[in-house]
Short mmCIF file of C-alpha atoms in Angstrom, two decimals:
data_model
loop_
_atom_site.label_atom_id
_atom_site.label_comp_id
_atom_site.label_asym_id
_atom_site.label_seq_id
_atom_site.Cartn_x
_atom_site.Cartn_y
_atom_site.Cartn_z
CA MET A 1 0.00 0.00 0.00
CA SER A 2 1.40 3.37 -0.95
CA VAL A 3 1.92 6.14 1.59
CA ARG A 4 -0.85 8.19 -0.10
CA ASN A 5 -3.35 5.34 0.15
CA PHE A 6 -2.32 4.66 3.73
CA LYS A 7 -3.01 8.30 4.61
CA ALA A 8 -6.38 8.15 2.85
CA TRP A 9 -7.42 5.04 4.75
CA GLY A 10 -6.24 6.59 8.01
CA LEU A 11 -8.28 9.74 7.39
CA ALA A 12 -11.36 7.67 6.55
CA ALA A 13 -10.98 5.69 9.77
CA ILE A 14 -10.72 8.88 11.84
CA LEU A 15 -13.87 10.31 10.20
CA LEU A 16 -15.74 7.07 10.82
CA VAL A 17 -14.81 7.08 14.51
CA CYS A 18 -15.81 10.76 14.90
CA THR A 19 -19.14 10.15 13.18
CA ALA A 20 -19.88 7.16 15.38
CA ASN A 21 -19.09 9.16 18.52
CA ALA A 22 -21.29 12.04 17.35
CA VAL A 23 -24.23 9.67 16.73
CA ALA A 24 -23.72 7.96 20.08
CA SER A 25 -23.69 11.29 21.97
CA SER A 26 -26.58 12.95 20.11
CA PRO A 27 -29.69 13.69 22.23
CA ALA A 28 -32.83 11.60 21.95
CA SER A 29 -35.21 12.50 19.14
CA ILE A 30 -37.89 15.06 20.00
CA PRO A 31 -41.41 13.64 19.51
CA ALA A 32 -43.34 15.36 16.72
CA SER A 33 -46.24 15.93 19.14
CA ASP A 34 -44.09 18.37 21.13
CA PHE A 35 -44.18 20.79 18.23
CA PHE A 36 -48.00 20.92 18.40
CA ARG A 37 -48.35 21.05 22.18
CA TRP A 38 -49.74 24.18 23.87
CA PRO A 39 -47.11 25.93 26.01
CA SER A 40 -47.34 25.26 29.75
CA VAL A 41 -47.01 28.97 30.54
CA ASN A 42 -48.03 31.89 28.37
CA GLY A 43 -48.38 35.68 28.47
CA VAL A 44 -46.42 36.43 31.65
CA THR A 45 -47.10 40.09 32.53
CA LEU A 46 -46.05 42.23 35.49
CA SER A 47 -48.61 44.17 37.51
CA PRO A 48 -48.37 47.99 37.37
CA SER A 49 -46.38 48.07 40.63
CA GLY A 50 -44.10 45.25 39.50
CA LYS A 51 -44.84 43.24 42.65
CA GLN A 52 -47.01 40.56 41.02
CA LEU A 53 -47.09 38.74 37.73
CA ALA A 54 -50.03 37.18 35.95
CA LEU A 55 -49.83 34.34 33.48
CA ILE A 56 -51.88 31.75 31.63
CA ILE A 57 -51.20 28.17 32.71
CA ASN A 58 -52.57 24.72 31.94
CA SER A 59 -55.01 23.47 34.56
CA ALA A 60 -55.35 19.86 35.67
CA SER A 61 -58.26 19.44 33.26
CA GLY A 62 -56.13 20.53 30.32
CA ARG A 63 -57.85 23.88 30.03
CA LYS A 64 -55.98 27.18 30.20
CA GLY A 65 -56.60 29.25 33.30
CA LEU A 66 -55.42 32.56 34.73
CA ALA A 67 -52.95 32.57 37.61
CA VAL A 68 -51.06 35.15 39.67
CA ALA A 69 -47.78 34.90 41.58
CA ASP A 70 -45.71 37.23 43.70
CA VAL A 71 -42.46 38.34 42.06
CA ASP A 72 -40.61 37.30 45.22
CA ASN A 73 -41.91 33.74 44.78
CA PRO A 74 -42.66 33.39 41.05
CA THR A 75 -43.04 29.60 40.99
CA ARG A 76 -45.91 29.59 43.51
CA PHE A 77 -48.98 30.28 41.36
CA ARG A 78 -52.46 31.11 42.60
CA GLY A 79 -55.16 30.05 40.15
CA ILE A 80 -57.75 32.83 40.04
CA ALA A 81 -59.98 31.99 37.05
CA GLN A 82 -60.65 28.93 34.94
CA PHE A 83 -63.56 27.28 33.10
CA GLU A 84 -64.55 23.69 32.46
CA ASP A 85 -65.43 24.24 28.82
CA ALA A 86 -63.36 27.25 27.76
CA ASP A 87 -59.81 28.56 27.90
CA VAL A 88 -58.49 31.93 29.03
CA ARG A 89 -57.08 33.46 25.86
CA SER A 90 -55.67 36.84 26.91
CA PHE A 91 -55.70 39.20 29.88
CA ARG A 92 -54.68 42.68 31.01
CA TRP A 93 -54.08 44.35 34.35
CA VAL A 94 -56.71 46.99 35.20
CA ASN A 95 -54.85 48.12 38.29
CA ASP A 96 -52.50 46.46 40.73
CA GLN A 97 -55.28 44.32 42.21
CA ARG A 98 -57.64 43.65 39.28
CA LEU A 99 -57.50 42.05 35.84
CA VAL A 100 -59.75 41.61 32.82
CA PHE A 101 -59.59 38.62 30.49
CA ASP A 102 -61.46 36.88 27.68
CA ALA A 103 -62.06 33.20 26.89
CA VAL A 104 -62.52 30.90 23.91
CA ASP A 105 -62.83 27.16 23.44
CA LEU A 106 -59.44 26.19 22.04
CA GLN A 107 -60.59 22.59 21.68
CA SER A 108 -63.12 23.65 19.03
CA GLY A 109 -62.46 24.60 15.44
CA LEU A 110 -61.51 28.17 14.61
CA GLY A 111 -64.93 28.78 13.12
CA GLU A 112 -66.52 28.03 16.50
CA GLN A 113 -64.29 30.36 18.52
CA GLN A 114 -66.17 33.56 17.78
CA GLY A 115 -67.14 35.83 20.65
CA SER A 116 -64.61 35.79 23.48
CA GLY A 117 -66.61 37.85 25.98
CA LEU A 118 -65.00 39.81 28.79
CA TYR A 119 -64.53 38.98 32.48
CA ALA A 120 -62.91 40.67 35.49
CA VAL A 121 -61.43 39.26 38.70
CA ASN A 122 -59.23 40.45 41.55
CA ALA A 123 -55.65 39.22 41.80
CA ASP A 124 -56.63 37.08 44.80
CA GLY A 125 -59.49 35.41 42.88
CA SER A 126 -62.31 37.39 44.50
CA ASP A 127 -65.01 39.62 42.99
CA PHE A 128 -65.40 37.74 39.71
CA VAL A 129 -67.66 39.65 37.29
CA TRP A 130 -68.91 38.54 33.89
CA LEU A 131 -68.81 41.82 31.93
CA VAL A 132 -69.63 41.00 28.29
CA GLU A 133 -71.44 37.92 27.01
CA ARG A 134 -70.10 35.61 24.35
CA ASN A 135 -71.96 34.79 21.17
CA GLY A 136 -70.50 31.29 20.96
CA LYS A 137 -71.75 28.10 22.58
CA TYR A 138 -70.14 28.77 25.93
CA ARG A 139 -72.06 31.15 28.18
CA SER A 140 -71.16 31.19 31.84
CA VAL A 141 -70.03 29.23 34.87
CA GLY A 142 -72.73 29.64 37.46
CA VAL A 143 -75.28 32.44 37.48
CA PRO A 144 -73.90 35.98 37.14
CA ALA A 145 -75.02 38.56 39.70
CA LYS A 146 -75.89 40.90 36.83
CA ARG A 147 -76.69 40.19 33.23
CA PRO A 148 -73.54 40.85 31.18
CA LEU A 149 -73.44 43.45 28.46
CA PRO A 150 -74.28 42.18 24.97
CA ALA A 151 -71.53 40.90 22.69
CA ARG A 152 -71.47 44.15 20.71
CA TYR A 153 -69.17 45.53 23.42
CA TRP A 154 -65.49 44.64 23.36
CA LEU A 155 -62.33 45.79 25.11
CA HIS A 156 -60.51 48.78 23.67
CA SER A 157 -57.78 49.33 26.27
CA THR A 158 -56.97 49.51 29.96
CA LEU A 159 -56.39 52.86 31.67
CA LEU A 160 -53.97 51.99 34.49
CA ASP A 161 -55.09 55.14 36.32
CA GLY A 162 -55.73 53.34 39.59
CA SER A 163 -59.48 52.99 38.95
CA ASP A 164 -61.43 49.81 38.22
CA ASP A 165 -62.39 51.15 34.78
CA VAL A 166 -61.46 50.06 31.27
CA LEU A 167 -62.33 51.47 27.86
CA VAL A 168 -64.63 49.46 25.60
CA ASN A 169 -66.00 49.93 22.10
CA ARG A 170 -69.77 49.68 21.61
CA PHE A 171 -70.76 48.47 18.16
CA ASP A 172 -73.91 50.22 16.80
CA TYR A 173 -75.68 50.43 13.45
CA PRO A 174 -77.22 53.91 13.04
CA GLU A 175 -80.60 54.11 11.35
CA ASN A 176 -80.46 54.03 7.53
CA SER A 177 -76.75 53.24 7.50
CA ARG A 178 -74.83 50.16 6.42
CA VAL A 179 -71.69 51.29 8.27
CA ALA A 180 -71.35 50.61 11.98
CA ASN A 181 -70.35 53.18 14.57
CA LEU A 182 -67.91 52.44 17.37
CA THR A 183 -68.79 54.46 20.46
CA LEU A 184 -66.01 54.69 23.03
CA MET A 185 -67.29 53.88 26.52
CA ARG A 186 -65.81 53.76 30.01
CA LEU A 187 -66.78 50.55 31.84
CA ASN A 188 -66.39 49.92 35.57
CA THR A 189 -65.27 46.30 36.02
CA LYS A 190 -66.95 45.95 39.42
CA THR A 191 -70.26 47.80 39.12
CA MET A 192 -70.62 47.29 35.32
CA SER A 193 -71.70 50.92 34.97
CA THR A 194 -70.90 52.53 31.60
CA ARG A 195 -70.68 56.06 30.30
CA ALA A 196 -69.68 57.59 26.99
CA VAL A 197 -66.19 59.06 26.93
CA VAL A 198 -67.11 61.75 24.37
CA ASN A 199 -70.32 63.69 23.84
CA PHE A 200 -70.37 63.16 20.10
CA THR A 201 -69.47 60.14 17.98
CA PRO A 202 -69.03 60.95 14.28
CA ARG A 203 -71.01 58.92 11.79
CA GLY A 204 -69.11 55.84 10.71
CA ALA A 205 -66.55 55.96 13.53
CA GLN A 206 -64.33 52.90 13.04
CA GLY A 207 -61.57 53.33 15.59
CA TRP A 208 -60.48 55.55 18.45
CA VAL A 209 -56.96 56.66 19.37
CA VAL A 210 -56.45 57.63 23.01
CA ASP A 211 -53.53 59.06 24.96
CA PRO A 212 -52.00 57.29 28.01
CA SER A 213 -54.63 58.87 30.27
CA GLY A 214 -57.47 57.45 28.16
CA GLN A 215 -58.50 60.73 26.57
CA PRO A 216 -59.47 60.45 22.88
CA GLN A 217 -57.10 62.21 20.53
CA ALA A 218 -58.28 61.01 17.13
CA VAL A 219 -61.01 58.95 15.50
CA MET A 220 -61.07 57.16 12.15
CA SER A 221 -64.40 57.20 10.33
CA GLY A 222 -65.96 56.31 6.98
CA ASP A 223 -69.33 56.27 5.26
CA ASP A 224 -71.35 53.96 3.05
CA LYS A 225 -71.33 56.16 -0.03
#
């Protein structure tokens, strides 16, 4: 065997040994189902004071619920809201002690997930209020103290001004118009009282822009002509 061939065989042997070692030390294959699994924790968000965090977690039933933990002990969750036939989809802090959230049935098809409603609860799980009804199959857990607002209301934004209020859009169809109006309302998440934020809503209002204090600064509108 020539020196050149000997070197070639030696190099091939070294590559073979390296490849075998790499295969032997490679991690176990990841199951394909892991790529389609819902995350165990989602949407971690600090409270306005930074002392608490809220997050969406998987409950024992497989549904997604809302939980809160102290920043000093972030692995000790307190479940504050969950449903047997729906999943918490998103949430926001209203103030340091109160949150609003919506819910859909993630085990149903996308076409059946319309109407997420709106709910409010304190960070300790007390004072649960069903604010806006859903237009899907799921309605409520238990009997609400007050009838929720119809599904034509939906969350616009939170104010973070220390109050229990949020801003919501009210969807209306003015008489003799094919274009809906969005009226900006202030909603109290405990009493469910509402009031208009502005005295006049232009015809065909489609979206409101507010400043950090919740005061309207601009509105987008259109007509049906």
